PDB file of C-alpha atoms in Angstrom:
ATOM      1  CA  UNK A1396       0.000   0.000   0.000  1.00  0.00           C
ATOM      2  CA  UNK A1397       2.821   2.393   0.825  1.00  0.00           C
ATOM      3  CA  UNK A1398       4.486   1.717  -2.521  1.00  0.00           C
ATOM      4  CA  UNK A1399       1.186   2.408  -4.310  1.00  0.00           C
ATOM      5  CA  UNK A1400       0.830   5.687  -2.414  1.00  0.00           C
ATOM      6  CA  UNK A1401       4.336   6.758  -3.425  1.00  0.00           C
ATOM      7  CA  UNK A1402       3.637   5.939  -7.076  1.00  0.00           C
ATOM      8  CA  UNK A1403       0.370   7.875  -6.988  1.00  0.00           C
ATOM      9  CA  UNK A1404       1.982  10.965  -5.454  1.00  0.00           C
ATOM     10  CA  UNK A1405       4.694  10.816  -8.130  1.00  0.00           C
ATOM     11  CA  UNK A1406       2.045  10.977 -10.830  1.00  0.00           C
ATOM     12  CA  UNK A1407       0.161  14.098  -9.693  1.00  0.00           C
ATOM     13  CA  UNK A1408       0.877  17.809  -9.400  1.00  0.00           C
ATOM     14  CA  UNK A1409       3.283  18.496  -6.482  1.00  0.00           C
ATOM     15  CA  UNK A1410       0.976  21.070  -4.954  1.00  0.00           C
ATOM     16  CA  UNK A1411      -1.819  18.498  -4.811  1.00  0.00           C
ATOM     17  CA  UNK A1412       0.628  15.910  -3.479  1.00  0.00           C
ATOM     18  CA  UNK A1413       1.685  18.316  -0.715  1.00  0.00           C
ATOM     19  CA  UNK A1414      -1.962  18.999   0.074  1.00  0.00           C
ATOM     20  CA  UNK A1415      -2.839  15.302   0.343  1.00  0.00           C
ATOM     21  CA  UNK A1416       0.231  14.578   2.474  1.00  0.00           C
ATOM     22  CA  UNK A1417      -0.504  17.398   4.910  1.00  0.00           C
ATOM     23  CA  UNK A1418      -4.186  16.486   5.048  1.00  0.00           C
ATOM     24  CA  UNK A1419      -2.946  13.096   6.225  1.00  0.00           C
ATOM     25  CA  UNK A1420      -0.908  14.729   8.999  1.00  0.00           C
ATOM     26  CA  UNK A1421      -3.969  16.769   9.954  1.00  0.00           C
ATOM     27  CA  UNK A1422      -6.053  13.571  10.085  1.00  0.00           C
ATOM     28  CA  UNK A1423      -3.586  11.952  12.502  1.00  0.00           C
ATOM     29  CA  UNK A1424      -3.863  15.007  14.749  1.00  0.00           C
ATOM     30  CA  UNK A1425      -7.636  14.581  14.705  1.00  0.00           C
ATOM     31  CA  UNK A1426      -7.297  10.887  15.619  1.00  0.00           C
ATOM     32  CA  UNK A1427      -5.148  11.856  18.597  1.00  0.00           C
ATOM     33  CA  UNK A1428      -7.661  14.491  19.659  1.00  0.00           C
ATOM     34  CA  UNK A1429     -10.478  11.931  19.294  1.00  0.00           C
ATOM     35  CA  UNK A1430      -9.160  10.030  22.313  1.00  0.00           C
ATOM     36  CA  UNK A1431     -10.916  12.673  24.369  1.00  0.00           C
ATOM     37  CA  UNK A1432     -14.171  10.840  23.607  1.00  0.00           C
ATOM     38  CA  UNK A1433     -12.849   7.827  25.530  1.00  0.00           C
ATOM     39  CA  UNK A1434     -10.633   9.357  28.226  1.00  0.00           C
ATOM     40  CA  UNK A1435     -10.810  12.512  30.308  1.00  0.00           C
ATOM     41  CA  UNK A1436      -7.094  12.574  31.014  1.00  0.00           C
ATOM     42  CA  UNK A1437      -3.864  10.764  30.327  1.00  0.00           C
ATOM     43  CA  UNK A1438      -1.092   9.476  32.554  1.00  0.00           C
ATOM     44  CA  UNK A1439       1.689  12.077  32.842  1.00  0.00           C
ATOM     45  CA  UNK A1440       4.409   9.570  31.998  1.00  0.00           C
ATOM     46  CA  UNK A1441       2.584   8.484  28.852  1.00  0.00           C
ATOM     47  CA  UNK A1442       2.159  12.099  27.776  1.00  0.00           C
ATOM     48  CA  UNK A1443       5.809  12.884  28.493  1.00  0.00           C
ATOM     49  CA  UNK A1444       6.898   9.858  26.488  1.00  0.00           C
ATOM     50  CA  UNK A1445       4.788  10.921  23.523  1.00  0.00           C
ATOM     51  CA  UNK A1446       6.077  14.497  23.687  1.00  0.00           C
ATOM     52  CA  UNK A1447       9.622  13.100  23.786  1.00  0.00           C
ATOM     53  CA  UNK A1448       8.760  10.988  20.733  1.00  0.00           C
ATOM     54  CA  UNK A1449       7.537  14.142  19.000  1.00  0.00           C
ATOM     55  CA  UNK A1450      10.829  15.878  19.699  1.00  0.00           C
ATOM     56  CA  UNK A1451      12.852  12.931  18.427  1.00  0.00           C
ATOM     57  CA  UNK A1452      10.904  12.776  15.158  1.00  0.00           C
ATOM     58  CA  UNK A1453      11.274  16.519  14.590  1.00  0.00           C
ATOM     59  CA  UNK A1454      15.033  16.520  15.213  1.00  0.00           C
ATOM     60  CA  UNK A1455      15.646  13.473  12.989  1.00  0.00           C
ATOM     61  CA  UNK A1456      13.435  14.940  10.248  1.00  0.00           C
ATOM     62  CA  UNK A1457      15.327  18.209  10.465  1.00  0.00           C
ATOM     63  CA  UNK A1458      18.630  16.404   9.909  1.00  0.00           C
ATOM     64  CA  UNK A1459      17.895  13.622   7.419  1.00  0.00           C
ATOM     65  CA  UNK A1460      14.935  15.031   5.500  1.00  0.00           C
ATOM     66  CA  UNK A1461      15.865  18.720   5.460  1.00  0.00           C
ATOM     67  CA  UNK A1462      19.405  19.784   6.372  1.00  0.00           C
ATOM     68  CA  UNK A1463      21.355  17.000   4.634  1.00  0.00           C
ATOM     69  CA  UNK A1464      19.400  17.388   1.344  1.00  0.00           C
ATOM     70  CA  UNK A1465      19.768  21.187   1.615  1.00  0.00           C
ATOM     71  CA  UNK A1466      23.560  20.839   1.882  1.00  0.00           C
ATOM     72  CA  UNK A1467      23.782  18.159  -0.829  1.00  0.00           C
ATOM     73  CA  UNK A1468      21.904  20.269  -3.375  1.00  0.00           C
ATOM     74  CA  UNK A1469      23.926  23.433  -2.711  1.00  0.00           C
ATOM     75  CA  UNK A1470      26.735  24.390  -5.082  1.00  0.00           C
ATOM     76  CA  UNK A1471      30.387  24.681  -4.162  1.00  0.00           C
ATOM     77  CA  UNK A1472      32.533  22.725  -1.734  1.00  0.00           C
ATOM     78  CA  UNK A1473      33.405  22.881   1.946  1.00  0.00           C
ATOM     79  CA  UNK A1474      32.185  25.963   3.766  1.00  0.00           C
ATOM     80  CA  UNK A1475      30.664  27.461   0.610  1.00  0.00           C
ATOM     81  CA  UNK A1476      28.384  24.463   0.189  1.00  0.00           C
ATOM     82  CA  UNK A1477      26.971  24.738   3.710  1.00  0.00           C
ATOM     83  CA  UNK A1478      26.296  28.501   3.578  1.00  0.00           C
ATOM     84  CA  UNK A1479      22.723  28.235   2.166  1.00  0.00           C
ATOM     85  CA  UNK A1480      21.821  25.752   4.905  1.00  0.00           C
ATOM     86  CA  UNK A1481      23.279  28.036   7.579  1.00  0.00           C
ATOM     87  CA  UNK A1482      21.401  31.062   6.245  1.00  0.00           C
ATOM     88  CA  UNK A1483      18.107  29.207   5.881  1.00  0.00           C
ATOM     89  CA  UNK A1484      18.464  27.617   9.321  1.00  0.00           C
ATOM     90  CA  UNK A1485      19.125  30.969  11.011  1.00  0.00           C
ATOM     91  CA  UNK A1486      16.196  32.608   9.233  1.00  0.00           C
ATOM     92  CA  UNK A1487      13.928  29.719  10.250  1.00  0.00           C
ATOM     93  CA  UNK A1488      14.900  29.917  13.907  1.00  0.00           C
ATOM     94  CA  UNK A1489      14.650  33.706  13.824  1.00  0.00           C
ATOM     95  CA  UNK A1490      11.197  33.548  12.261  1.00  0.00           C
ATOM     96  CA  UNK A1491       9.856  31.196  14.947  1.00  0.00           C
ATOM     97  CA  UNK A1492      11.601  33.223  17.649  1.00  0.00           C
ATOM     98  CA  UNK A1493       9.813  36.362  16.449  1.00  0.00           C
ATOM     99  CA  UNK A1494       6.436  34.623  16.341  1.00  0.00           C
ATOM    100  CA  UNK A1495       7.065  33.116  19.782  1.00  0.00           C
ATOM    101  CA  UNK A1496       7.724  36.557  21.242  1.00  0.00           C
ATOM    102  CA  UNK A1497       4.905  38.395  19.479  1.00  0.00           C
ATOM    103  CA  UNK A1498       2.021  35.914  19.267  1.00  0.00           C
ATOM    104  CA  UNK A1499       0.384  35.258  22.646  1.00  0.00           C
ATOM    105  CA  UNK A1500       0.178  31.541  23.430  1.00  0.00           C
ATOM    106  CA  UNK A1501      -0.091  29.157  26.358  1.00  0.00           C
ATOM    107  CA  UNK A1502       1.620  25.802  26.832  1.00  0.00           C
ATOM    108  CA  UNK A1503      -0.163  22.601  27.751  1.00  0.00           C
ATOM    109  CA  UNK A1504       0.545  22.942  31.470  1.00  0.00           C
ATOM    110  CA  UNK A1505      -1.635  26.099  31.603  1.00  0.00           C
ATOM    111  CA  UNK A1506       0.998  27.825  33.729  1.00  0.00           C
ATOM    112  CA  UNK A1507       2.817  30.308  31.543  1.00  0.00           C
ATOM    113  CA  UNK A1508       1.489  32.711  28.921  1.00  0.00           C
ATOM    114  CA  UNK A1509       4.120  33.836  26.419  1.00  0.00           C
ATOM    115  CA  UNK A1510       4.106  36.603  23.829  1.00  0.00           C
ATOM    116  CA  UNK A1511       2.455  39.993  24.123  1.00  0.00           C
ATOM    117  CA  UNK A1512      -0.122  40.574  26.842  1.00  0.00           C
ATOM    118  CA  UNK A1513      -3.664  39.718  25.835  1.00  0.00           C
ATOM    119  CA  UNK A1514      -7.152  39.136  27.187  1.00  0.00           C
ATOM    120  CA  UNK A1515      -7.678  36.059  25.014  1.00  0.00           C
ATOM    121  CA  UNK A1516      -9.002  32.934  26.716  1.00  0.00           C
ATOM    122  CA  UNK A1517      -6.631  30.159  27.773  1.00  0.00           C
ATOM    123  CA  UNK A1518      -8.112  27.726  25.259  1.00  0.00           C
ATOM    124  CA  UNK A1519      -7.310  30.073  22.376  1.00  0.00           C
ATOM    125  CA  UNK A1520      -3.799  30.631  23.676  1.00  0.00           C
ATOM    126  CA  UNK A1521      -3.069  26.916  23.963  1.00  0.00           C
ATOM    127  CA  UNK A1522      -4.355  26.184  20.461  1.00  0.00           C
ATOM    128  CA  UNK A1523      -2.057  28.925  19.167  1.00  0.00           C
ATOM    129  CA  UNK A1524       0.877  27.266  20.942  1.00  0.00           C
ATOM    130  CA  UNK A1525       0.323  23.939  19.156  1.00  0.00           C
ATOM    131  CA  UNK A1526      -0.359  25.764  15.889  1.00  0.00           C
ATOM    132  CA  UNK A1527       3.130  27.258  16.146  1.00  0.00           C
ATOM    133  CA  UNK A1528       4.488  23.692  16.173  1.00  0.00           C
ATOM    134  CA  UNK A1529       2.608  22.815  13.006  1.00  0.00           C
ATOM    135  CA  UNK A1530       3.662  25.691  10.740  1.00  0.00           C
ATOM    136  CA  UNK A1531       7.209  24.417  10.049  1.00  0.00           C
ATOM    137  CA  UNK A1532       5.990  20.822   9.824  1.00  0.00           C
ATOM    138  CA  UNK A1533       3.541  21.544   7.020  1.00  0.00           C
ATOM    139  CA  UNK A1534       6.066  23.798   5.312  1.00  0.00           C
ATOM    140  CA  UNK A1535       8.733  21.084   5.390  1.00  0.00           C
ATOM    141  CA  UNK A1536       6.465  18.540   3.694  1.00  0.00           C
ATOM    142  CA  UNK A1537       5.390  21.026   1.033  1.00  0.00           C
ATOM    143  CA  UNK A1538       8.929  22.151   0.279  1.00  0.00           C
ATOM    144  CA  UNK A1539      10.101  18.564  -0.244  1.00  0.00           C
ATOM    145  CA  UNK A1540       7.279  17.817  -2.672  1.00  0.00           C
ATOM    146  CA  UNK A1541       8.095  21.044  -4.490  1.00  0.00           C
ATOM    147  CA  UNK A1542      11.721  19.939  -4.755  1.00  0.00           C
ATOM    148  CA  UNK A1543      10.659  16.651  -6.335  1.00  0.00           C
ATOM    149  CA  UNK A1544       8.629  18.536  -8.944  1.00  0.00           C
ATOM    150  CA  UNK A1545      11.596  20.798  -9.665  1.00  0.00           C
ATOM    151  CA  UNK A1546      13.643  17.709 -10.530  1.00  0.00           C
ATOM    152  CA  UNK A1547      16.175  18.109  -7.735  1.00  0.00           C
ATOM    153  CA  UNK A1548      17.883  14.683  -7.344  1.00  0.00           C
ATOM    154  CA  UNK A1549      18.349  15.131  -3.593  1.00  0.00           C
ATOM    155  CA  UNK A1550      14.580  15.615  -3.116  1.00  0.00           C
ATOM    156  CA  UNK A1551      12.843  12.258  -3.583  1.00  0.00           C
ATOM    157  CA  UNK A1552       9.159  11.414  -3.415  1.00  0.00           C
ATOM    158  CA  UNK A1553      10.042   8.614  -0.981  1.00  0.00           C
ATOM    159  CA  UNK A1554      11.761  11.112   1.287  1.00  0.00           C
ATOM    160  CA  UNK A1555       8.747  13.424   1.142  1.00  0.00           C
ATOM    161  CA  UNK A1556       6.409  10.550   1.999  1.00  0.00           C
ATOM    162  CA  UNK A1557       8.712   9.467   4.847  1.00  0.00           C
ATOM    163  CA  UNK A1558       8.632  12.994   6.240  1.00  0.00           C
ATOM    164  CA  UNK A1559       4.834  13.113   6.018  1.00  0.00           C
ATOM    165  CA  UNK A1560       4.600   9.757   7.815  1.00  0.00           C
ATOM    166  CA  UNK A1561       6.976  10.924  10.535  1.00  0.00           C
ATOM    167  CA  UNK A1562       5.153  14.215  11.010  1.00  0.00           C
ATOM    168  CA  UNK A1563       1.863  12.336  11.101  1.00  0.00           C
ATOM    169  CA  UNK A1564       3.130   9.987  13.820  1.00  0.00           C
ATOM    170  CA  UNK A1565       4.240  12.843  16.043  1.00  0.00           C
ATOM    171  CA  UNK A1566       1.011  14.757  15.396  1.00  0.00           C
ATOM    172  CA  UNK A1567      -0.906  12.056  17.248  1.00  0.00           C
ATOM    173  CA  UNK A1568       0.342  13.171  20.680  1.00  0.00           C
ATOM    174  CA  UNK A1569      -0.049  16.811  19.676  1.00  0.00           C
ATOM    175  CA  UNK A1570      -3.775  16.256  19.166  1.00  0.00           C
ATOM    176  CA  UNK A1571      -3.922  14.668  22.603  1.00  0.00           C
ATOM    177  CA  UNK A1572      -1.861  17.498  24.106  1.00  0.00           C
ATOM    178  CA  UNK A1573      -4.543  20.006  23.139  1.00  0.00           C
ATOM    179  CA  UNK A1574      -7.735  18.021  23.647  1.00  0.00           C
ATOM    180  CA  UNK A1575      -6.991  16.369  26.999  1.00  0.00           C
ATOM    181  CA  UNK A1576      -6.156  19.528  28.985  1.00  0.00           C
ATOM    182  CA  UNK A1577      -9.264  21.217  27.621  1.00  0.00           C
ATOM    183  CA  UNK A1578     -11.363  18.267  28.739  1.00  0.00           C
ATOM    184  CA  UNK A1579      -9.749  18.323  32.187  1.00  0.00           C
ATOM    185  CA  UNK A1580     -10.770  21.950  32.762  1.00  0.00           C
ATOM    186  CA  UNK A1581     -14.402  21.131  32.023  1.00  0.00           C
ATOM    187  CA  UNK A1582     -14.860  21.670  28.289  1.00  0.00           C
ATOM    188  CA  UNK A1583     -17.197  19.235  26.540  1.00  0.00           C
ATOM    189  CA  UNK A1584     -15.746  16.255  24.695  1.00  0.00           C
ATOM    190  CA  UNK A1585     -16.963  17.584  21.350  1.00  0.00           C
ATOM    191  CA  UNK A1586     -15.441  21.031  21.800  1.00  0.00           C
ATOM    192  CA  UNK A1587     -12.203  19.558  23.132  1.00  0.00           C
ATOM    193  CA  UNK A1588     -11.942  17.395  20.028  1.00  0.00           C
ATOM    194  CA  UNK A1589     -12.770  20.255  17.652  1.00  0.00           C
ATOM    195  CA  UNK A1590     -10.155  22.511  19.198  1.00  0.00           C
ATOM    196  CA  UNK A1591      -7.608  19.685  19.250  1.00  0.00           C
ATOM    197  CA  UNK A1592      -7.878  18.872  15.561  1.00  0.00           C
ATOM    198  CA  UNK A1593      -8.136  22.541  14.591  1.00  0.00           C
ATOM    199  CA  UNK A1594      -4.597  23.103  15.842  1.00  0.00           C
ATOM    200  CA  UNK A1595      -3.274  21.279  12.742  1.00  0.00           C
ATOM    201  CA  UNK A1596      -5.379  23.066  10.126  1.00  0.00           C
ATOM    202  CA  UNK A1597      -2.378  25.261   9.375  1.00  0.00           C
ATOM    203  CA  UNK A1598      -0.354  22.286   8.077  1.00  0.00           C
ATOM    204  CA  UNK A1599      -2.163  21.870   4.719  1.00  0.00           C
ATOM    205  CA  UNK A1600      -1.978  25.639   4.230  1.00  0.00           C
ATOM    206  CA  UNK A1601       1.753  25.760   4.960  1.00  0.00           C
ATOM    207  CA  UNK A1602       2.334  22.640   2.843  1.00  0.00           C
ATOM    208  CA  UNK A1603       0.662  24.091  -0.226  1.00  0.00           C
ATOM    209  CA  UNK A1604       2.443  27.434   0.172  1.00  0.00           C
ATOM    210  CA  UNK A1605       5.797  25.671   0.542  1.00  0.00           C
ATOM    211  CA  UNK A1606       5.278  23.561  -2.591  1.00  0.00           C
ATOM    212  CA  UNK A1607       4.109  26.563  -4.619  1.00  0.00           C
ATOM    213  CA  UNK A1608       7.057  28.696  -3.512  1.00  0.00           C
ATOM    214  CA  UNK A1609       9.660  26.091  -4.458  1.00  0.00           C
ATOM    215  CA  UNK A1610       8.096  25.175  -7.808  1.00  0.00           C
ATOM    216  CA  UNK A1611       7.867  28.859  -8.685  1.00  0.00           C
ATOM    217  CA  UNK A1612      11.424  29.729  -7.698  1.00  0.00           C
ATOM    218  CA  UNK A1613      13.605  26.611  -7.548  1.00  0.00           C
ATOM    219  CA  UNK A1614      16.858  28.259  -6.308  1.00  0.00           C
ATOM    220  CA  UNK A1615      15.292  28.882  -2.895  1.00  0.00           C
ATOM    221  CA  UNK A1616      14.918  25.135  -2.239  1.00  0.00           C
ATOM    222  CA  UNK A1617      18.045  24.594  -0.076  1.00  0.00           C
ATOM    223  CA  UNK A1618      17.218  27.743   1.880  1.00  0.00           C
ATOM    224  CA  UNK A1619      13.590  26.656   2.277  1.00  0.00           C
ATOM    225  CA  UNK A1620      14.558  23.185   3.510  1.00  0.00           C
ATOM    226  CA  UNK A1621      16.990  24.652   6.045  1.00  0.00           C
ATOM    227  CA  UNK A1622      14.378  27.253   7.047  1.00  0.00           C
ATOM    228  CA  UNK A1623      11.921  24.479   7.927  1.00  0.00           C
ATOM    229  CA  UNK A1624      14.664  22.611   9.802  1.00  0.00           C
ATOM    230  CA  UNK A1625      15.584  25.686  11.834  1.00  0.00           C
ATOM    231  CA  UNK A1626      11.966  26.362  12.683  1.00  0.00           C
ATOM    232  CA  UNK A1627      11.413  22.780  13.833  1.00  0.00           C
ATOM    233  CA  UNK A1628      14.585  22.681  15.929  1.00  0.00           C
ATOM    234  CA  UNK A1629      13.511  25.922  17.613  1.00  0.00           C
ATOM    235  CA  UNK A1630      10.138  24.400  18.455  1.00  0.00           C
ATOM    236  CA  UNK A1631      11.779  21.277  19.920  1.00  0.00           C
ATOM    237  CA  UNK A1632      14.157  23.226  22.140  1.00  0.00           C
ATOM    238  CA  UNK A1633      11.777  26.005  23.147  1.00  0.00           C
ATOM    239  CA  UNK A1634       8.524  24.086  23.510  1.00  0.00           C
ATOM    240  CA  UNK A1635       8.522  20.301  23.166  1.00  0.00           C
ATOM    241  CA  UNK A1636      11.437  19.219  25.369  1.00  0.00           C
ATOM    242  CA  UNK A1637      10.663  21.593  28.284  1.00  0.00           C
ATOM    243  CA  UNK A1638       7.036  20.417  28.283  1.00  0.00           C
ATOM    244  CA  UNK A1639       8.129  16.769  28.229  1.00  0.00           C
ATOM    245  CA  UNK A1640      10.404  17.376  31.233  1.00  0.00           C
ATOM    246  CA  UNK A1641       7.741  18.913  33.492  1.00  0.00           C
ATOM    247  CA  UNK A1642       7.356  15.833  35.673  1.00  0.00           C
ATOM    248  CA  UNK A1643       9.841  14.062  37.935  1.00  0.00           C
ATOM    249  CA  UNK A1644      10.469  10.991  35.772  1.00  0.00           C
ATOM    250  CA  UNK A1645      12.354  12.652  32.903  1.00  0.00           C
ATOM    251  CA  UNK A1646      13.727   9.293  31.717  1.00  0.00           C
ATOM    252  CA  UNK A1647      10.395   8.530  30.048  1.00  0.00           C
ATOM    253  CA  UNK A1648      10.652  11.623  27.850  1.00  0.00           C
ATOM    254  CA  UNK A1649      14.271  10.800  27.024  1.00  0.00           C
ATOM    255  CA  UNK A1650      13.394   7.264  25.955  1.00  0.00           C
ATOM    256  CA  UNK A1651      10.505   8.624  23.885  1.00  0.00           C
ATOM    257  CA  UNK A1652      12.871  11.072  22.182  1.00  0.00           C
ATOM    258  CA  UNK A1653      15.350   8.323  21.298  1.00  0.00           C
ATOM    259  CA  UNK A1654      12.594   6.090  19.936  1.00  0.00           C
ATOM    260  CA  UNK A1655      11.111   8.924  17.861  1.00  0.00           C
ATOM    261  CA  UNK A1656      14.536   9.829  16.475  1.00  0.00           C
ATOM    262  CA  UNK A1657      15.207   6.235  15.420  1.00  0.00           C
ATOM    263  CA  UNK A1658      11.760   5.815  13.845  1.00  0.00           C
ATOM    264  CA  UNK A1659      12.116   8.951  11.722  1.00  0.00           C
ATOM    265  CA  UNK A1660      15.700   8.130  10.746  1.00  0.00           C
ATOM    266  CA  UNK A1661      14.627   4.648   9.672  1.00  0.00           C
ATOM    267  CA  UNK A1662      11.672   5.948   7.674  1.00  0.00           C
ATOM    268  CA  UNK A1663      13.806   8.482   5.831  1.00  0.00           C
ATOM    269  CA  UNK A1664      16.626   6.059   4.990  1.00  0.00           C
ATOM    270  CA  UNK A1665      14.250   3.251   4.008  1.00  0.00           C
ATOM    271  CA  UNK A1666      11.969   5.389   1.838  1.00  0.00           C
ATOM    272  CA  UNK A1667      14.221   8.266   0.799  1.00  0.00           C
TER     273      UNK A1667
END
């Protein structure tokens, strides 16, 4: 089935392929959020392990699916070859840093509001926090599909599918991370689910924009890949890992991170 999916995505317009792939990642977020219909809460260790898994997937994807292809497709040798990746990476981290400081948002522990002061409700702020995670993820998938359409050898359809699968896997706990806290504070199951899945609606948008940008102006591809990598690494360091380490048993989050890293690395090497 996976081979058939890869062949199908090879045969269609890259923008549509990016859309379908990111709709898949959105669907996995919704499946995670749907657990709220069966549970009101989740064990802290389980949640920490899943957040660690999320971080591991994002770091591995940033390296194997984004940074290495960005360097490989850049011209020159030595330091010159890595310059586009450095520039794109710094712009990506700077972009997320700016959004993190300007856009008000609240993390899943409901303890700390970041960004500019606002009167927005906590539910809105938490959804914005998870949405920040999803912008670079959707962009990364779209940029890779755009690179395939541009005929860049280092950008393969298998690699793009592997990235979408990895992002989808780590979106499952993200859906839970929004829906469960909302349910715990008294929101209805239906509303908790709707808010949980809505946090990933930005991924198809970012995916399509990324694919369109790269197919329109191919030379930006290494910069765009590194941009997505920088944005994802920023999210892992600033948001995911600190949240996974909130409880006493930090080993669970560490093991989750290692497992997520290995899963994403395996997917990318096997499919890419």
